Structures are given as C-alpha cells and as structure tokens.
GROMACS .gro file of C-alpha atoms in nm:
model
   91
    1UNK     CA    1   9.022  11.610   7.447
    2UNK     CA    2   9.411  11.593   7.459
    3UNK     CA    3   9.422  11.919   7.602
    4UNK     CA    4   9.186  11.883   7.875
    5UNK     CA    5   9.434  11.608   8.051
    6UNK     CA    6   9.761  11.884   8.108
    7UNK     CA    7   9.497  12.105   8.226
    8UNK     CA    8   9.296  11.915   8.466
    9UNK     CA    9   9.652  11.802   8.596
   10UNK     CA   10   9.733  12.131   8.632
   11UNK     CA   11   9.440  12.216   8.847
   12UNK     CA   12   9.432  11.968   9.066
   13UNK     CA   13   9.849  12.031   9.121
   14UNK     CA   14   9.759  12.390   9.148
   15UNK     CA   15   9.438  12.313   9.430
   16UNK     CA   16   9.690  12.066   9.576
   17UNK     CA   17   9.961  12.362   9.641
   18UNK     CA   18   9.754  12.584   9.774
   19UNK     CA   19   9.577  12.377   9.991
   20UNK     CA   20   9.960  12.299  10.127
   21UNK     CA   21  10.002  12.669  10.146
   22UNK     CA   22   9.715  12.754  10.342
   23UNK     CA   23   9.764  12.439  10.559
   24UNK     CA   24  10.105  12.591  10.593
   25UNK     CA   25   9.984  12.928  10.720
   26UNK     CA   26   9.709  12.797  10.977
   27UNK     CA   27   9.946  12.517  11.120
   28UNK     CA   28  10.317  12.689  11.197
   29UNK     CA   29  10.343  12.457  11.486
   30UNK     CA   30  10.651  12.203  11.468
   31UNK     CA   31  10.615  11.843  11.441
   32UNK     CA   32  10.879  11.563  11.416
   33UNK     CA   33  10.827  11.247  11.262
   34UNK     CA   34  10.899  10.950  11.461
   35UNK     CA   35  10.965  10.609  11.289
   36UNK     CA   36  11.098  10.345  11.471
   37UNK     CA   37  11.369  10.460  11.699
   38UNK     CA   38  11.424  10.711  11.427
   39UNK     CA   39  11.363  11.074  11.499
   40UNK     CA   40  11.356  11.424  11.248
   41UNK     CA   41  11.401  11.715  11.357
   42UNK     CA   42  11.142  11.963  11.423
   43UNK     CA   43  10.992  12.171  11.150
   44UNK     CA   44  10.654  12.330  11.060
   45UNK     CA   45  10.341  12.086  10.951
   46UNK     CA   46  10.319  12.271  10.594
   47UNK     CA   47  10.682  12.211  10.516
   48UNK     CA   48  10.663  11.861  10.622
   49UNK     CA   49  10.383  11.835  10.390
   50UNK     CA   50  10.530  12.028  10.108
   51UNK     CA   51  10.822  11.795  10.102
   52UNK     CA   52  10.621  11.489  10.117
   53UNK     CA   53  10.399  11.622   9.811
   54UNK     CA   54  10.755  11.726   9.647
   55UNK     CA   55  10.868  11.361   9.710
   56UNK     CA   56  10.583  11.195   9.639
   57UNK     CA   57  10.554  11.395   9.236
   58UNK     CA   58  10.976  11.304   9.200
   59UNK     CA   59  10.884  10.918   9.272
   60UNK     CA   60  10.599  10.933   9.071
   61UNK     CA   61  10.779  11.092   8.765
   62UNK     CA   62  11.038  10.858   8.832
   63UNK     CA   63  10.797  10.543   8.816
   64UNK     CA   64  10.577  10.606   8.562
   65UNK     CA   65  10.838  10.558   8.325
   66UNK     CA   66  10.962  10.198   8.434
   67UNK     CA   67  10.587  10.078   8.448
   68UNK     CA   68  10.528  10.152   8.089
   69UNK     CA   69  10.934   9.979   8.070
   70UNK     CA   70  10.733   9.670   8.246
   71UNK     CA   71  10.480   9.647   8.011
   72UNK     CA   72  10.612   9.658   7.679
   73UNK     CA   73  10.807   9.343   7.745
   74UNK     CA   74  10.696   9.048   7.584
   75UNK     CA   75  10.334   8.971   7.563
   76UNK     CA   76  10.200   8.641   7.557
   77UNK     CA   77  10.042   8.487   7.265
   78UNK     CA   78   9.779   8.274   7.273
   79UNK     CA   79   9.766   8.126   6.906
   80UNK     CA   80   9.893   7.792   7.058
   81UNK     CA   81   9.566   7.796   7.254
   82UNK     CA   82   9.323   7.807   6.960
   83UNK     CA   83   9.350   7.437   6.897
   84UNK     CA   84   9.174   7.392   7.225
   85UNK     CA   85   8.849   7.519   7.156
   86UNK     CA   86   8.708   7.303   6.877
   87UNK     CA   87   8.336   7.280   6.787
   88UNK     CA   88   8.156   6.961   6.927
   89UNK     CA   89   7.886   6.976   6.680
   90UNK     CA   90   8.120   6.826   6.412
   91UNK     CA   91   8.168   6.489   6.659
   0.00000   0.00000   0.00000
C-alpha cells in the first residue's frame, strides 16, 4: 500500500502534463492576464498554464511542510474535563 501513493501521484502529475501539453499544442493563441489595472504580457494559453501548474506544485511543496509545522504544536488536553462528567446514578 505505501507504494501505490508515489505512483498514483505520479500518474495523475504525469495525465496532468500532458493534458497541459496537448492543451498547449491545440491552443497557440496568446492571451494576457488582466488583474486589476494590471496587465501581462502576451504569451501562449499552454505556457500560461504550465506556469500556473509549475507555481501551483512550488506553493504546494512549500506549504505542506508548515501545515504539518501547525499541527504538531501543542495539543489540548482534556484530563481537566473528566471531572465534569460524573455518574448521576450514585446521587
């Protein structure tokens, strides 16, 4: 089972470049993006695509390691709570 995870995420990175590749091929047309009053410059619809899927993997590699930072902080105990939930048949 712990090799089946590296190699599904390998397929679906591997479907995921080649459907960028073939999106790529099909769409050579140039876009800009437009946010704001901001404006890019134009280039083709797969390259814009291939650097948002490079971009989005970087932040996502970068991430993953603060969020399992975040959780191995200090967990609440709940020992103090215990004396709260007495039996009522002994009353």
């Amino acid at each position: 089972m712990k090799t089946f995870i590296p190699i599904l995420i390998s397929l679906i990175l591997a479907l995921w470049v080649i459907a960028i590749a073939i999106i790529s091929v099909q769409n050579a047309t140039p876009v800009s993006l437009k946010f704001l009053t901001f404006q890019s410059i134009q280039i083709p619809v797969g390259l814009m695509l291939a650097f948002c899927a490079g971009i989005g993997l970087i932040a996502m590699a970068i991430i993953q390691p603060l969020w399992r930072i975040a959780d191995s902080g200090d967990k609440p105990t709940f020992d103090d709570d215990a004396e709260f939930f007495v039996d009522d048949e002994d009353f």
